[in-house]
Structure formats: structure tokens, C-alpha cells
Coordinates of C-alpha atoms and ligand atoms in Angstrom, one line a residue:
M1 CA -33.2 -17.2 -7.3
G2 CA -31.0 -14.8 -9.0
L3 CA -29.9 -11.4 -8.3
P4 CA -32.8 -8.9 -7.9
A5 CA -32.9 -6.2 -10.5
A6 CA -30.4 -3.1 -9.5
T7 CA -32.2 -0.2 -8.3
R8 CA -32.3 3.2 -9.5
W9 CA -29.8 4.3 -6.9
Q10 CA -27.5 1.5 -7.6
R11 CA -27.2 2.3 -11.3
N12 CA -26.8 5.8 -10.6
A13 CA -24.0 4.8 -8.0
D14 CA -22.4 2.5 -10.4
S15 CA -22.4 5.2 -13.1
L16 CA -20.8 7.7 -10.6
L17 CA -18.1 5.6 -9.6
L18 CA -17.4 4.9 -13.5
C19 CA -17.1 8.4 -14.1
E20 CA -14.8 9.3 -11.4
R21 CA -12.5 6.3 -12.6
N22 CA -12.7 7.5 -16.2
V23 CA -12.0 11.2 -15.4
A24 CA -9.1 10.3 -12.8
R25 CA -5.7 11.4 -13.5
V26 CA -2.8 9.1 -14.3
T27 CA -0.6 9.1 -11.6
P28 CA 2.9 10.2 -12.1
L29 CA 6.2 8.5 -12.8
I30 CA 9.0 9.8 -10.8
E31 CA 12.6 8.9 -11.5
L32 CA 15.3 9.0 -8.8
S33 CA 18.5 9.8 -10.6
L34 CA 21.1 7.6 -9.8
P35 CA 24.3 9.2 -10.9
A36 CA 26.4 6.8 -9.3
L37 CA 24.6 3.7 -10.5
P38 CA 25.3 3.6 -14.3
G39 CA 22.9 1.3 -16.3
R40 CA 20.5 1.0 -13.5
R41 CA 16.9 3.1 -13.2
L42 CA 14.6 3.5 -10.2
L43 CA 11.0 4.7 -11.1
L44 CA 8.4 5.3 -8.6
K45 CA 4.9 5.6 -9.4
D46 CA 3.4 8.3 -7.2
E47 CA 0.1 7.1 -5.7
S48 CA -0.1 10.1 -3.4
A49 CA -1.3 11.9 -6.3
H50 CA -4.9 10.6 -6.0
P51 CA -7.4 12.7 -4.9
T52 CA -7.3 10.9 -1.3
G53 CA -3.5 10.9 -1.1
S54 CA -2.9 7.0 -1.4
L55 CA -2.8 3.8 -3.3
K56 CA -6.1 3.1 -1.7
H57 CA -8.1 5.4 -3.8
R58 CA -8.4 2.6 -6.6
L59 CA -9.2 -0.1 -3.8
A60 CA -12.0 1.7 -2.2
R61 CA -13.6 2.7 -5.7
A62 CA -13.3 -1.3 -6.4
L63 CA -14.6 -2.5 -3.0
L64 CA -17.8 -0.1 -3.4
L65 CA -18.3 -1.2 -7.1
Q66 CA -18.4 -4.7 -5.7
G67 CA -20.7 -4.0 -3.2
I68 CA -23.3 -2.2 -5.2
R69 CA -23.0 -4.8 -8.2
S70 CA -23.4 -8.0 -5.5
G71 CA -26.8 -6.1 -4.4
A72 CA -25.4 -5.6 -0.9
V73 CA -25.0 -1.7 -0.9
G74 CA -28.0 0.3 -1.5
E75 CA -29.5 3.7 -0.7
G76 CA -28.4 4.5 2.6
T77 CA -26.4 1.3 3.5
P78 CA -24.2 2.0 6.3
L79 CA -20.6 0.8 5.3
F80 CA -18.0 -0.4 7.8
D81 CA -14.3 -1.4 7.1
A82 CA -11.2 -2.2 9.3
S83 CA -8.1 0.2 8.4
S84 CA -4.8 1.6 9.4
G85 CA -6.1 4.9 7.8
N86 CA -5.4 5.0 4.0
T87 CA -8.1 2.8 2.9
A88 CA -10.6 4.6 5.6
I89 CA -9.7 7.9 4.1
A90 CA -10.4 6.8 0.6
E91 CA -13.8 4.7 1.7
A92 CA -14.9 7.8 3.6
W93 CA -14.4 9.9 0.4
F94 CA -16.2 7.7 -2.0
A95 CA -19.1 7.1 0.8
Q96 CA -19.4 10.9 1.0
L97 CA -19.5 11.1 -2.9
L98 CA -22.3 8.3 -2.7
R99 CA -24.1 9.9 0.4
L100 CA -23.3 6.8 2.6
P101 CA -22.8 6.7 6.2
Y102 CA -19.3 5.5 6.8
F103 CA -17.5 4.1 9.8
A104 CA -14.0 3.5 10.1
V105 CA -12.7 0.8 12.6
V106 CA -9.1 1.7 13.4
P107 CA -6.2 0.9 15.7
E108 CA -5.5 2.7 18.7
G109 CA -2.6 5.1 18.0
L110 CA -3.5 5.6 14.5
S111 CA -1.9 9.1 13.0
P112 CA -3.5 12.2 14.0
G113 CA -3.5 13.3 10.4
K114 CA -5.2 10.3 9.3
Q115 CA -8.0 10.5 11.8
A116 CA -8.5 14.3 10.7
L117 CA -9.0 13.1 7.0
I118 CA -11.6 10.5 7.9
R119 CA -13.7 13.0 9.7
Q120 CA -13.1 15.5 7.2
Y121 CA -14.6 13.4 4.5
G122 CA -17.7 12.5 6.8
G123 CA -16.5 9.3 8.4
E124 CA -16.9 8.2 11.9
L125 CA -14.0 6.9 13.7
V126 CA -14.3 3.6 16.0
V127 CA -11.2 3.2 17.7
V128 CA -10.0 -0.4 18.8
P129 CA -7.7 -0.7 21.7
K130 CA -4.2 -2.3 21.0
G131 CA -4.3 -6.1 21.1
Q132 CA -7.9 -6.3 19.7
C133 CA -9.0 -7.1 16.3
C134 CA -10.3 -4.2 14.2
K135 CA -11.5 -6.6 11.4
R136 CA -13.6 -8.5 13.9
E137 CA -14.7 -5.7 15.2
A138 CA -15.9 -4.1 11.7
A139 CA -17.8 -7.2 10.9
R140 CA -19.4 -7.1 14.2
L141 CA -20.8 -3.6 13.8
A142 CA -21.8 -4.4 10.3
A143 CA -23.8 -7.2 11.1
R144 CA -25.4 -5.5 14.2
N145 CA -26.4 -2.4 12.0
S146 CA -27.5 -3.8 9.1
G147 CA -24.6 -2.6 7.2
Y148 CA -22.2 -3.7 4.8
F149 CA -18.5 -4.8 5.5
L150 CA -16.4 -3.8 2.9
D151 CA -13.5 -6.3 4.3
Q152 CA -10.6 -5.1 2.5
F153 CA -8.5 -7.8 3.7
T154 CA -10.6 -10.4 2.3
N155 CA -11.8 -8.7 -1.0
A156 CA -8.5 -6.6 -2.1
A157 CA -7.3 -9.2 -4.4
R158 CA -10.8 -10.2 -5.6
A159 CA -12.3 -6.8 -6.2
V160 CA -9.4 -5.4 -8.3
D161 CA -9.3 -6.7 -11.6
W162 CA -5.5 -7.5 -12.5
R163 CA -6.5 -7.1 -16.0
A164 CA -7.5 -3.7 -16.3
H165 CA -7.9 -0.3 -14.1
N166 CA -5.3 -1.1 -11.8
V167 CA -1.8 0.4 -10.8
I168 CA 0.1 -2.2 -12.3
V169 CA -1.6 -1.9 -15.9
E170 CA -1.3 1.8 -15.6
L171 CA 2.5 1.8 -14.8
F172 CA 3.1 -0.6 -18.0
D173 CA 1.2 1.7 -20.3
Q174 CA 3.4 4.6 -19.2
L175 CA 6.6 2.5 -19.6
H176 CA 5.5 1.6 -23.0
Q177 CA 4.6 5.1 -23.9
Q178 CA 7.7 6.2 -22.9
A179 CA 9.5 3.2 -24.9
I180 CA 11.2 2.0 -21.3
P181 CA 11.7 -1.8 -21.6
D182 CA 9.5 -3.9 -18.8
P183 CA 11.2 -3.7 -15.7
D184 CA 13.2 -6.2 -14.2
W185 CA 11.6 -5.8 -10.5
F186 CA 8.5 -4.6 -8.9
V187 CA 8.8 -3.9 -5.2
M188 CA 6.0 -3.8 -2.6
G189 CA 5.1 -4.1 0.9
A190 CA 1.9 -6.1 2.1
G191 CA -1.0 -5.0 4.0
T192 CA -3.9 -6.5 2.5
G193 CA -1.4 -8.0 0.1
G194 CA -3.8 -6.9 -2.9
T195 CA -1.2 -4.6 -4.7
A196 CA 1.4 -7.4 -4.6
T197 CA -1.1 -10.1 -5.5
C198 CA -2.6 -8.0 -8.7
A199 CA 1.3 -7.3 -9.7
G200 CA 2.0 -10.8 -9.5
R201 CA -0.9 -12.1 -11.3
Y202 CA -0.4 -9.6 -14.4
F203 CA 3.5 -10.6 -14.6
R204 CA 2.3 -14.2 -14.6
N205 CA -0.6 -14.1 -17.0
S206 CA 1.3 -11.7 -19.3
N207 CA 4.0 -14.1 -19.4
L208 CA 6.6 -11.3 -18.2
E209 CA 10.0 -11.5 -16.7
T210 CA 9.2 -8.8 -14.4
Q211 CA 9.7 -10.4 -10.8
L212 CA 8.0 -9.3 -7.8
L213 CA 9.9 -8.5 -4.4
V214 CA 7.8 -8.1 -1.4
V215 CA 9.1 -6.2 1.6
D216 CA 7.9 -6.7 4.9
P217 CA 8.2 -4.8 8.4
E218 CA 9.4 -6.6 11.7
D219 CA 7.3 -8.9 13.4
S220 CA 5.1 -9.1 10.2
A221 CA 3.4 -12.8 9.6
F222 CA 4.0 -12.5 5.6
Y223 CA 7.7 -13.4 5.6
N224 CA 7.7 -16.2 7.6
Y225 CA 4.4 -17.7 5.6
H226 CA 6.2 -17.3 2.3
R227 CA 9.3 -18.8 3.5
H228 CA 8.4 -21.4 5.8
G229 CA 4.7 -21.8 5.3
C230 CA 3.7 -21.1 8.8
H231 CA 0.6 -19.2 9.5
P232 CA 0.5 -17.5 12.9
G233 CA -2.7 -17.1 14.4
G234 CA -3.8 -14.0 16.5
C235 CA -5.1 -10.7 15.2
L236 CA -3.6 -7.5 16.6
C237 CA -4.0 -4.2 14.5
A238 CA -1.1 -2.1 14.2
S239 CA 2.5 -2.5 12.9
R240 CA 4.9 0.3 13.2
V241 CA 4.8 0.8 9.3
E242 CA 1.3 2.0 8.9
G243 CA -0.3 0.0 6.0
I244 CA 2.0 -2.9 5.8
G245 CA 2.8 -5.8 8.3
R246 CA 0.3 -8.1 9.6
P247 CA 0.3 -10.3 12.6
T248 CA -2.1 -12.7 10.7
V249 CA -1.5 -13.8 6.7
E250 CA -4.5 -11.8 5.0
P251 CA -6.5 -13.6 2.2
S252 CA -5.5 -11.4 -0.5
F253 CA -1.7 -12.3 -0.1
T254 CA -0.8 -14.7 -2.7
A255 CA 2.6 -16.2 -1.8
S256 CA 3.1 -18.3 -4.8
L257 CA 3.1 -15.0 -6.9
V258 CA 6.1 -13.6 -4.9
N259 CA 9.7 -14.1 -6.2
R260 CA 11.4 -12.8 -3.2
M261 CA 10.8 -11.5 0.2
S262 CA 13.0 -9.1 2.3
V263 CA 12.3 -8.3 5.8
I264 CA 13.2 -4.4 6.6
P265 CA 13.8 -3.1 9.8
D266 CA 11.4 -0.6 10.9
A267 CA 14.1 2.3 11.5
A268 CA 15.2 1.6 8.0
S269 CA 11.7 2.4 6.4
Y270 CA 11.6 5.5 8.7
G271 CA 15.0 6.5 7.5
A272 CA 14.5 5.9 4.1
A273 CA 10.9 7.7 4.1
R274 CA 12.6 10.6 5.6
W275 CA 15.6 10.6 3.2
L276 CA 13.4 10.1 -0.1
S277 CA 11.2 12.8 1.1
A278 CA 14.0 15.4 1.3
K279 CA 15.8 14.0 -2.2
L280 CA 12.3 14.5 -3.9
E281 CA 11.3 17.5 -2.1
Q282 CA 8.1 16.0 -1.4
P283 CA 6.7 14.1 1.6
V284 CA 6.5 10.3 1.5
G285 CA 5.0 8.0 3.9
V286 CA 6.9 5.2 5.7
S287 CA 5.8 2.3 3.6
T288 CA 7.4 4.0 0.9
G289 CA 10.7 4.2 2.8
C290 CA 10.3 0.0 3.0
N291 CA 9.7 0.0 -0.9
L292 CA 12.8 2.0 -1.3
I293 CA 15.3 0.0 1.3
G294 CA 13.9 -3.4 -1.1
A295 CA 14.6 -1.3 -4.2
V296 CA 18.1 0.0 -3.1
Q297 CA 19.0 -3.8 -2.1
L298 CA 18.2 -5.0 -5.5
L299 CA 19.9 -2.3 -7.4
A300 CA 23.2 -2.9 -5.2
T301 CA 23.0 -6.7 -6.7
L302 CA 22.4 -5.6 -10.3
Q303 CA 24.9 -4.7 -12.9
R304 CA 22.2 -3.0 -15.1
G305 CA 18.4 -2.9 -15.1
L306 CA 14.9 -1.2 -14.0
V307 CA 13.5 -1.5 -10.6
T308 CA 9.9 0.1 -10.1
T309 CA 7.9 0.5 -6.9
L310 CA 5.4 2.7 -5.7
I311 CA 4.8 5.9 -3.7
C312 CA 2.1 4.6 -1.4
D313 CA 0.8 7.8 0.5
D314 CA 1.4 11.3 1.3
G315 CA 3.8 11.8 3.9
R316 CA 2.3 15.1 5.3
R317 CA -0.3 12.7 7.1
Y318 CA 2.4 11.1 9.3
A319 CA 3.3 14.6 10.6
G320 CA 4.1 14.6 14.3
T321 CA 5.6 11.0 13.9
L322 CA 8.0 10.6 11.0
D323 CA 9.1 14.2 10.8
D324 CA 9.7 14.4 14.6
R325 CA 12.9 13.3 15.9
S326 CA 11.8 13.1 19.6
W327 CA 8.9 10.7 18.8
L328 CA 11.1 8.4 16.5
A329 CA 13.6 8.4 19.7
R330 CA 10.9 7.5 21.7
Q331 CA 10.0 4.8 19.6
G332 CA 13.6 3.2 19.7
L333 CA 13.9 4.4 16.0
E334 CA 17.4 5.3 14.9
T335 CA 16.8 6.6 11.7
S336 CA 20.1 8.8 11.0
P337 CA 22.5 5.7 10.5
W338 CA 20.0 4.7 7.4
E339 CA 19.8 8.2 6.2
R340 CA 23.6 8.6 6.0
A341 CA 23.9 4.9 4.6
L342 CA 21.5 6.1 1.8
D343 CA 23.4 9.2 1.3
T344 CA 26.8 7.3 0.3
W345 CA 24.8 4.9 -1.5
H346 CA 23.4 7.6 -3.4
A347 CA 26.8 9.5 -3.9
S348 CA 28.9 6.4 -4.5
G349 CA 26.9 3.4 -5.6
F350 CA 27.8 1.6 -2.2
W351 CA 25.3 0.3 -0.5
R352 CA 26.3 -1.0 3.2
P353 CA 23.3 -1.1 5.7
P354 CA 24.1 0.1 9.2
V355 CA 22.6 -2.9 11.1
M356 CA 21.4 -6.0 9.0
D357 CA 21.3 -8.8 11.6
R358 CA 20.7 -12.2 10.4
E359 CA 16.8 -12.2 11.0
L360 CA 16.0 -8.5 9.4
S361 CA 18.1 -8.9 6.3
A362 CA 16.4 -12.1 5.8
T363 CA 15.8 -12.6 2.1
G364 CA 14.2 -15.7 0.4
Ligands
LIG401 C1 0.6 3.5 3.0 C2 0.3 2.1 2.6 N1 1.2 1.2 1.8 C3 1.3 0.1 1.5 C4 -0.2 -0.5 1.7 C5 -0.3 -1.9 1.4 O1 -1.2 -2.2 0.1 P1 -1.7 -3.3 0.0 O2 -3.1 -3.4 0.9 O3 -2.3 -3.5 -1.3 O4 -1.0 -4.8 0.5 C6 -1.0 0.2 2.4 C7 -2.4 -0.7 2.6 O5 -3.2 -0.3 3.2 C8 -1.0 1.5 2.7 O6 -1.7 2.2 3.5

């Protein structure tokens, strides 16, 4: 038995998603000037410029196209997904475009700014208490309500085509248009692992020399898996760096495509996000801070070359956390030493991280 013919609604929805993709703006490439590091460049592709404010705009579109083309999503199908916020914001936006009900299963403690955006786009929130698994709950709710589980953690690397219409191809097109040579490194944190996998596949399949550094927050499972092959069980939802770092290795993360991994202290990611927001006069999120620390580590070891990374999301959605010194203090996140270290690095080219105990500075 083959797939039943697409309904009129499915064909219209498919066209609407492709139209949206065709008119989507190319996200900007921003250079952080490095006067103290001659011969070295750092370019950040600004994914916060999407209408839904994060890199997850592209993923949400791809997941919905996949669901529609598989025949599982049709008129009125309720959609469910587990998310630390950005995917849910983007999925809610697309669900609204297609007039589908959308339910975001999110961890307790999610930034109020992200919660507000999910609601603003018509999504409903299902908040899961700390220690319980959002993915399992999203799958359960979808099954119980004859809905569709978008399952970003499993489907990210399948739904996104590494050959076309993705952030990496767009980045390389921009570099080529500006006659900038291929980057030496691309730096990325892993949440689903989908963006890192897409990058790694593109580099390998295009026979490029560009290498992939994955930066991982404290207590995340990805580093140990890459380094030692261990695959911890359990399933908790939250990392202190929203969007990246997972207690289990997600199916979309492909360790064999990663050239190097680095564990970044959470205080460093928060400090770097604050520092970069001030430097660019544009608020960026915490995972972007994690990317920046990885890029700075690389630039400190290179004599010359180009490092690229992403601005993953808009820092305004972390109001009340990232911008609030008393919140940071309550979390035990001492960001000031990292901000000062970045000031020194930027002014002198000399990178001396404040605390990099053996565990947290692990690379390999
Ligand atoms: C802010 C932010 N940064 C980075 C990531 C990681 O991207 P990926 O899921 O492709 O690994 C996410 C994922 O949700 C995110 O929301």
C-alpha cells in the first residue's frame, strides 16, 4: 500500500511553507573586528534575524514539511513537541500560519520571555516539572490526542537537507559572494545536534577542509559520548544554557562528524553572551556566548584564519536572567571574570580564561 494522495489542504500547506522559504531573508553575516589579532577573523551568522528570532525557524519549517509530506499532518492535526523554547516559538508561528493547534511541552523554569512568545503565536504550554522528560510527555500527549509529535530531537538531522536550504549552505554562499575563503572552523553548540550534523555532513560531502568544533555546557552528555563513547541513560529536560546541552545523547547528534569538542563553563557562556551583546550593541542569547568562547579558544591557537559561528537567538528573550546580576548571583554564575577576560583578549589578543579547571576545559 502506497501513500494516499495528498489532500488539497496538504498541497496548499506545502506551497505556503515553500513560499515562506522563498521569500525569507538571508540572515546577516556580522564580523567581530579583531584589531589585536591580525590575520584572524571571526564571522557570526545572525540567526536571530528570522521572524521568530532564532535558528529554529528553519528547523520548524522543515519539520512541518516532513510531517505534511509523510501524510501524517493534515487539516486540523494537533501538533506537539518538546522544546526548551526556541523550537516551540518557531513551531507555534508556523502552526498559526497553517491554522493548526500547537502544544509546546517545556521544562519548568523556561524563560518568561519565551513562554510569552509561544502564547503570542497561539501555542499552548504544557509545563513539565524538573526531573521529568519533556520528550516522553510530548509523545504521550500526541498519541492520546490523535496528534502529531514533531520530535525535533529525532528528526532534526533527517528533516533538514544538508545539501540545500539550510544555514550552512547559506553561510558558504555568502562567503563565496564576498570572495571570502572557506572558513577553517565552524563552532556550534548541540541541542538536538541537528545544526552540527548538518554542518559536518556538508563539510565532508563537499570535501572541504573546514572543521567542526562542538561546544558543550557543563553536565551535558554530548562531550563524554564523543570522547569516551559513553551514553548515559536518564532523561531530564533542562540545561542552564537554554537550547544546548542534554542529559542524553540525542539521535540527531552525529559524533563521527565532529572534529573537536570543548566543554565550556556555564558562567563563561553567560559572561560571553553579555560581553558580545555589549560589543555588538545587539542582545544575543546564552548559547551564542558558548559559541563565542569556543571561537575565542580556537582563535588563540591560530596564527591566521577564519572562524565562523552562529548568533543562535535574540538575547531579549532572556530578560530577567542573562541581564540580571542578582539572578546570575543566585545561580552561582560569576560572569564578571569572563567579561574581563574577553575585554583583555579583545584589547591585547591575549586569552587567559579565569577558571578552566581540568574537567571544564577539556577538549579532544
Ligand atoms: C538558542 C539555541 N542555540 C543552539 C541550539 C542548538 O541547535 P541544534 O538543536 O541544532 O543542536 C538551540 C536548539 O534549540 C537553541 O535554541
